[in-house]
Amino acid sequence: MSTKRRVGVLISGRGSNLQALIDAAKAPDYPAKLVLVVSNVPDVQGLTRAEVAGIPTCTVNHRDFPSREAFEAALDEALGGAGAELLCNAGFMRLLTESFVSRWLNRHLNIHPSLLPAFKGLDTHARVLNAGATITGCTVHFVRAAMDDGPIVAQAAVPIHADDTEESLAARVLAAEHRLYPHALRLVASGQVTMDGERVVGMLEGADGTYEVALFSPPLPGNF
Ligand code: GAR
């Protein structure tokens, strides 16, 4: 019997982070299995990526529902039907209500292309460049009701070059995202992290039982 955690993924578009999770989950020892990909936008590239990988998909278009609650009830129904235990936002661009967030509390991850809590929201890379930052990065965190907010599971730092444009910086950060998200989902799905209040801590099994360890950042992709 499989001990892999069953994971649903929410997307709104291109799905390159979804692809990174699909590729990671092919490893026999990966502790998570993607059981459903849900898009709130019809006909996006991420849905095709899931279909190619043989993962069930559905579209739950927020425009088809009279309220956020009705939209989220449809999301829950789809995820429940697939037996999802964990949820990953991968470029999912809708805010979720407190009620939905509390149902998935500490079982629901998001990735954002900045070193949170800095630069939440849209147009991240343009704002990072305008601020004159010299280092940026990406963050995987547990979802809370506020946008791009919640306990941090993993981060990767990415240097900013003097001649960077929004596009060149986005591409460099995206390469780091593709390394970081599979790493963070592995930590969560394997039970290597737990919560201490609103802080994420690493856990390891030792001869004397389970003990707390510092979370570490994974190696960054090369060729900066
Ligand atoms: C990614 O850069 C992700 O971090 C960002 O959207 C992009 C989706 O790309 N998410 C957010 O900004 C969330 N606030 P993808 O569809 O190719 O994975």
Short mmCIF file of C-alpha atoms and ligand atoms in Angstrom, two decimals:
data_model
loop_
_atom_site.label_atom_id
_atom_site.label_comp_id
_atom_site.label_asym_id
_atom_site.label_seq_id
_atom_site.Cartn_x
_atom_site.Cartn_y
_atom_site.Cartn_z
CA MET A 1 0.00 0.00 0.00
CA SER A 2 1.28 3.48 -0.90
CA THR A 3 2.26 5.72 2.01
CA LYS A 4 2.55 8.78 -0.21
CA ARG A 5 0.51 11.81 0.83
CA ARG A 6 -2.23 12.68 -1.65
CA VAL A 7 -1.76 16.20 -2.99
CA GLY A 8 -4.11 18.51 -4.89
CA VAL A 9 -2.64 21.42 -6.86
CA LEU A 10 -4.39 24.73 -7.59
CA ILE A 11 -3.26 26.63 -10.67
CA SER A 12 -4.32 29.61 -12.76
CA GLY A 13 -1.97 29.50 -15.74
CA ARG A 14 1.35 28.34 -17.13
CA GLY A 15 2.00 25.67 -14.50
CA SER A 16 5.80 25.57 -14.56
CA ASN A 17 5.88 25.06 -10.78
CA LEU A 18 3.26 22.34 -11.21
CA GLN A 19 5.65 20.75 -13.74
CA ALA A 20 8.47 20.83 -11.16
CA LEU A 21 6.20 19.01 -8.69
CA ILE A 22 5.11 16.50 -11.37
CA ASP A 23 8.76 15.77 -12.21
CA ALA A 24 9.80 15.45 -8.54
CA ALA A 25 6.89 13.14 -7.73
CA LYS A 26 8.12 10.64 -10.34
CA ALA A 27 10.94 9.61 -7.97
CA PRO A 28 9.93 6.38 -6.22
CA ASP A 29 10.95 7.75 -2.81
CA TYR A 30 9.09 11.07 -3.18
CA PRO A 31 6.59 11.23 -0.30
CA ALA A 32 3.75 12.87 -2.27
CA LYS A 33 1.51 11.86 -5.17
CA LEU A 34 -0.38 14.46 -7.21
CA VAL A 35 -4.00 13.28 -7.35
CA LEU A 36 -5.78 16.30 -8.87
CA VAL A 37 -4.92 19.58 -10.60
CA VAL A 38 -7.63 22.24 -10.41
CA SER A 39 -7.52 25.43 -12.45
CA ASN A 40 -9.79 28.41 -11.90
CA VAL A 41 -9.02 29.53 -15.49
CA PRO A 42 -10.12 27.34 -18.43
CA ASP A 43 -7.71 25.97 -21.04
CA VAL A 44 -4.44 26.98 -19.38
CA GLN A 45 -1.07 25.35 -20.10
CA GLY A 46 -0.90 23.86 -16.60
CA LEU A 47 -3.95 21.68 -17.33
CA THR A 48 -2.21 20.29 -20.41
CA ARG A 49 0.92 19.55 -18.36
CA ALA A 50 -1.20 17.55 -15.88
CA GLU A 51 -3.03 15.67 -18.65
CA VAL A 52 0.28 14.73 -20.27
CA ALA A 53 1.42 13.38 -16.89
CA GLY A 54 -1.80 11.38 -16.49
CA ILE A 55 -3.02 13.40 -13.50
CA PRO A 56 -6.79 14.04 -13.27
CA THR A 57 -7.74 17.67 -13.87
CA CYS A 58 -10.76 19.87 -13.52
CA THR A 59 -11.63 23.51 -14.08
CA VAL A 60 -13.53 25.35 -11.37
CA ASN A 61 -14.03 28.75 -12.93
CA HIS A 62 -14.65 31.38 -10.26
CA ARG A 63 -16.70 33.34 -12.81
CA ASP A 64 -19.32 30.57 -12.82
CA PHE A 65 -20.17 31.05 -9.13
CA PRO A 66 -22.26 33.70 -7.39
CA SER A 67 -19.92 34.02 -4.37
CA ARG A 68 -16.44 33.15 -3.11
CA GLU A 69 -18.06 30.62 -0.75
CA ALA A 70 -19.82 28.83 -3.62
CA PHE A 71 -16.58 28.78 -5.64
CA GLU A 72 -14.67 27.36 -2.69
CA ALA A 73 -17.35 24.75 -1.97
CA ALA A 74 -16.83 23.51 -5.53
CA LEU A 75 -13.04 23.45 -4.97
CA ASP A 76 -13.54 21.46 -1.75
CA GLU A 77 -15.86 19.02 -3.47
CA ALA A 78 -13.35 18.35 -6.24
CA LEU A 79 -10.44 18.00 -3.80
CA GLY A 80 -12.46 15.80 -1.44
CA GLY A 81 -13.53 13.59 -4.34
CA ALA A 82 -9.86 13.04 -5.21
CA GLY A 83 -8.97 12.27 -1.59
CA ALA A 84 -6.48 15.16 -1.38
CA GLU A 85 -4.80 15.46 2.03
CA LEU A 86 -2.45 18.33 1.15
CA LEU A 87 -2.93 21.28 -1.16
CA CYS A 88 -0.35 23.27 -3.17
CA ASN A 89 -1.01 26.63 -4.80
CA ALA A 90 1.20 26.78 -7.90
CA GLY A 91 0.60 30.14 -9.54
CA PHE A 92 -2.99 30.15 -8.21
CA MET A 93 -4.04 33.80 -8.36
CA ARG A 94 -7.24 33.92 -6.26
CA LEU A 95 -7.54 35.00 -2.66
CA LEU A 96 -9.25 32.39 -0.49
CA THR A 97 -11.62 33.02 2.43
CA GLU A 98 -10.72 32.50 6.07
CA SER A 99 -13.14 29.56 6.13
CA PHE A 100 -11.42 27.71 3.24
CA VAL A 101 -7.98 28.52 4.66
CA SER A 102 -8.94 27.17 8.10
CA ARG A 103 -10.21 23.90 6.58
CA TRP A 104 -6.75 23.35 5.02
CA LEU A 105 -4.73 24.90 7.86
CA ASN A 106 -1.09 23.78 7.82
CA ARG A 107 -1.87 21.38 4.98
CA HIS A 108 -1.84 24.07 2.28
CA LEU A 109 1.28 25.56 0.64
CA ASN A 110 1.86 28.56 -1.61
CA ILE A 111 4.92 29.67 -3.56
CA HIS A 112 5.70 33.33 -4.09
CA PRO A 113 8.61 34.82 -6.10
CA SER A 114 10.15 36.99 -3.37
CA LEU A 115 11.81 36.63 0.00
CA LEU A 116 8.64 37.02 2.08
CA PRO A 117 7.50 38.95 4.00
CA ALA A 118 8.97 41.46 1.50
CA PHE A 119 7.24 42.15 -1.83
CA LYS A 120 3.92 40.36 -1.42
CA GLY A 121 1.42 40.62 -4.28
CA LEU A 122 1.65 41.22 -8.01
CA ASP A 123 4.42 42.75 -10.17
CA THR A 124 6.93 41.46 -7.66
CA HIS A 125 10.06 41.64 -9.78
CA ALA A 126 9.38 45.20 -11.03
CA ARG A 127 8.96 46.38 -7.44
CA VAL A 128 12.10 44.52 -6.31
CA LEU A 129 14.12 46.22 -9.08
CA ASN A 130 12.60 49.66 -8.39
CA ALA A 131 13.51 49.30 -4.72
CA GLY A 132 17.17 48.77 -5.65
CA ALA A 133 17.33 45.41 -3.86
CA THR A 134 20.48 43.39 -4.53
CA ILE A 135 19.14 40.03 -3.37
CA THR A 136 15.71 38.51 -3.92
CA GLY A 137 14.44 34.96 -4.03
CA CYS A 138 11.40 32.81 -3.50
CA THR A 139 9.42 31.44 -0.58
CA VAL A 140 7.19 28.45 0.10
CA HIS A 141 4.85 29.07 3.03
CA PHE A 142 1.74 27.68 4.65
CA VAL A 143 -1.30 29.62 3.47
CA ARG A 144 -3.09 32.11 5.69
CA ALA A 145 -6.05 34.29 4.67
CA ALA A 146 -3.95 37.40 3.90
CA MET A 147 -2.24 37.42 0.50
CA ASP A 148 1.19 35.72 0.36
CA ASP A 149 1.15 35.49 4.15
CA GLY A 150 1.86 32.57 6.48
CA PRO A 151 4.53 30.51 8.24
CA ILE A 152 7.62 30.02 6.04
CA VAL A 153 8.62 26.46 5.16
CA ALA A 154 11.57 27.16 2.83
CA GLN A 155 13.28 30.01 1.00
CA ALA A 156 15.97 30.36 -1.64
CA ALA A 157 17.98 33.54 -2.19
CA VAL A 158 18.70 34.74 -5.73
CA PRO A 159 21.19 37.52 -6.58
CA ILE A 160 20.12 40.53 -8.64
CA HIS A 161 22.46 41.62 -11.44
CA ALA A 162 23.09 45.26 -12.37
CA ASP A 163 21.72 44.72 -15.88
CA ASP A 164 18.65 42.72 -14.82
CA THR A 165 15.29 43.41 -16.42
CA GLU A 166 12.00 42.22 -14.99
CA GLU A 167 12.16 39.31 -17.44
CA SER A 168 15.73 38.23 -16.70
CA LEU A 169 15.13 38.42 -12.95
CA ALA A 170 11.83 36.53 -13.21
CA ALA A 171 13.57 33.74 -15.14
CA ARG A 172 16.36 33.44 -12.54
CA VAL A 173 13.90 33.38 -9.65
CA LEU A 174 11.66 30.89 -11.47
CA ALA A 175 14.58 28.46 -11.81
CA ALA A 176 15.00 28.68 -8.02
CA GLU A 177 11.24 28.19 -7.51
CA HIS A 178 11.43 24.94 -9.47
CA ARG A 179 14.08 23.66 -7.05
CA LEU A 180 12.45 25.01 -3.92
CA TYR A 181 8.85 23.83 -4.26
CA PRO A 182 9.62 20.09 -4.59
CA HIS A 183 11.99 20.42 -1.62
CA ALA A 184 9.37 22.16 0.53
CA LEU A 185 6.60 19.72 -0.38
CA ARG A 186 8.95 16.86 0.47
CA LEU A 187 9.56 18.35 3.93
CA VAL A 188 5.83 18.73 4.58
CA ALA A 189 4.65 15.44 3.05
CA SER A 190 7.30 13.42 4.87
CA GLY A 191 6.42 14.97 8.23
CA GLN A 192 9.87 16.54 8.58
CA VAL A 193 8.33 19.84 9.62
CA THR A 194 5.82 20.72 12.27
CA MET A 195 4.35 23.88 13.78
CA ASP A 196 5.54 25.62 16.92
CA GLY A 197 2.78 28.20 17.24
CA GLU A 198 2.96 30.08 13.96
CA ARG A 199 6.57 29.05 13.27
CA VAL A 200 7.60 26.07 11.14
CA VAL A 201 10.27 23.87 12.70
CA GLY A 202 12.17 20.91 11.30
CA MET A 203 11.78 17.49 12.92
CA LEU A 204 14.02 14.44 12.72
CA GLU A 205 13.58 10.92 14.07
CA GLY A 206 16.48 9.89 16.28
CA ALA A 207 17.22 6.85 18.44
CA ASP A 208 15.79 8.78 21.42
CA GLY A 209 12.66 9.82 19.59
CA THR A 210 11.81 12.88 17.54
CA TYR A 211 13.86 16.05 17.94
CA GLU A 212 13.81 19.58 16.56
CA VAL A 213 16.35 20.70 13.94
CA ALA A 214 16.98 23.98 12.16
CA LEU A 215 15.42 24.26 8.71
CA PHE A 216 18.01 24.72 6.00
CA SER A 217 17.98 26.28 2.58
CA PRO A 218 18.50 23.90 -0.33
CA PRO A 219 21.39 24.41 -2.76
CA LEU A 220 20.56 27.02 -5.37
CA PRO A 221 20.54 26.29 -9.08
CA GLY A 222 23.87 27.15 -10.69
CA ASN A 223 24.78 29.56 -13.50
CA PHE A 224 23.79 32.86 -12.01
C1 GAR B 1 5.29 31.83 -10.08
O1 GAR B 1 6.38 32.71 -10.21
C2 GAR B 1 4.73 31.90 -8.68
O2 GAR B 1 5.70 32.09 -7.69
C3 GAR B 1 3.82 33.10 -8.78
O3 GAR B 1 3.20 32.95 -10.02
C4 GAR B 1 4.10 32.29 -10.91
C5 GAR B 1 3.38 31.13 -11.53
O4 GAR B 1 4.14 30.53 -12.52
N1 GAR B 1 2.88 33.14 -7.69
C6 GAR B 1 2.53 34.29 -7.10
O5 GAR B 1 2.91 35.38 -7.46
C7 GAR B 1 1.59 34.11 -5.90
N2 GAR B 1 1.42 35.35 -5.26
P1 GAR B 1 3.82 29.04 -12.99
O6 GAR B 1 2.32 29.01 -13.34
O7 GAR B 1 4.66 28.84 -14.21
O8 GAR B 1 4.15 28.12 -11.87
#
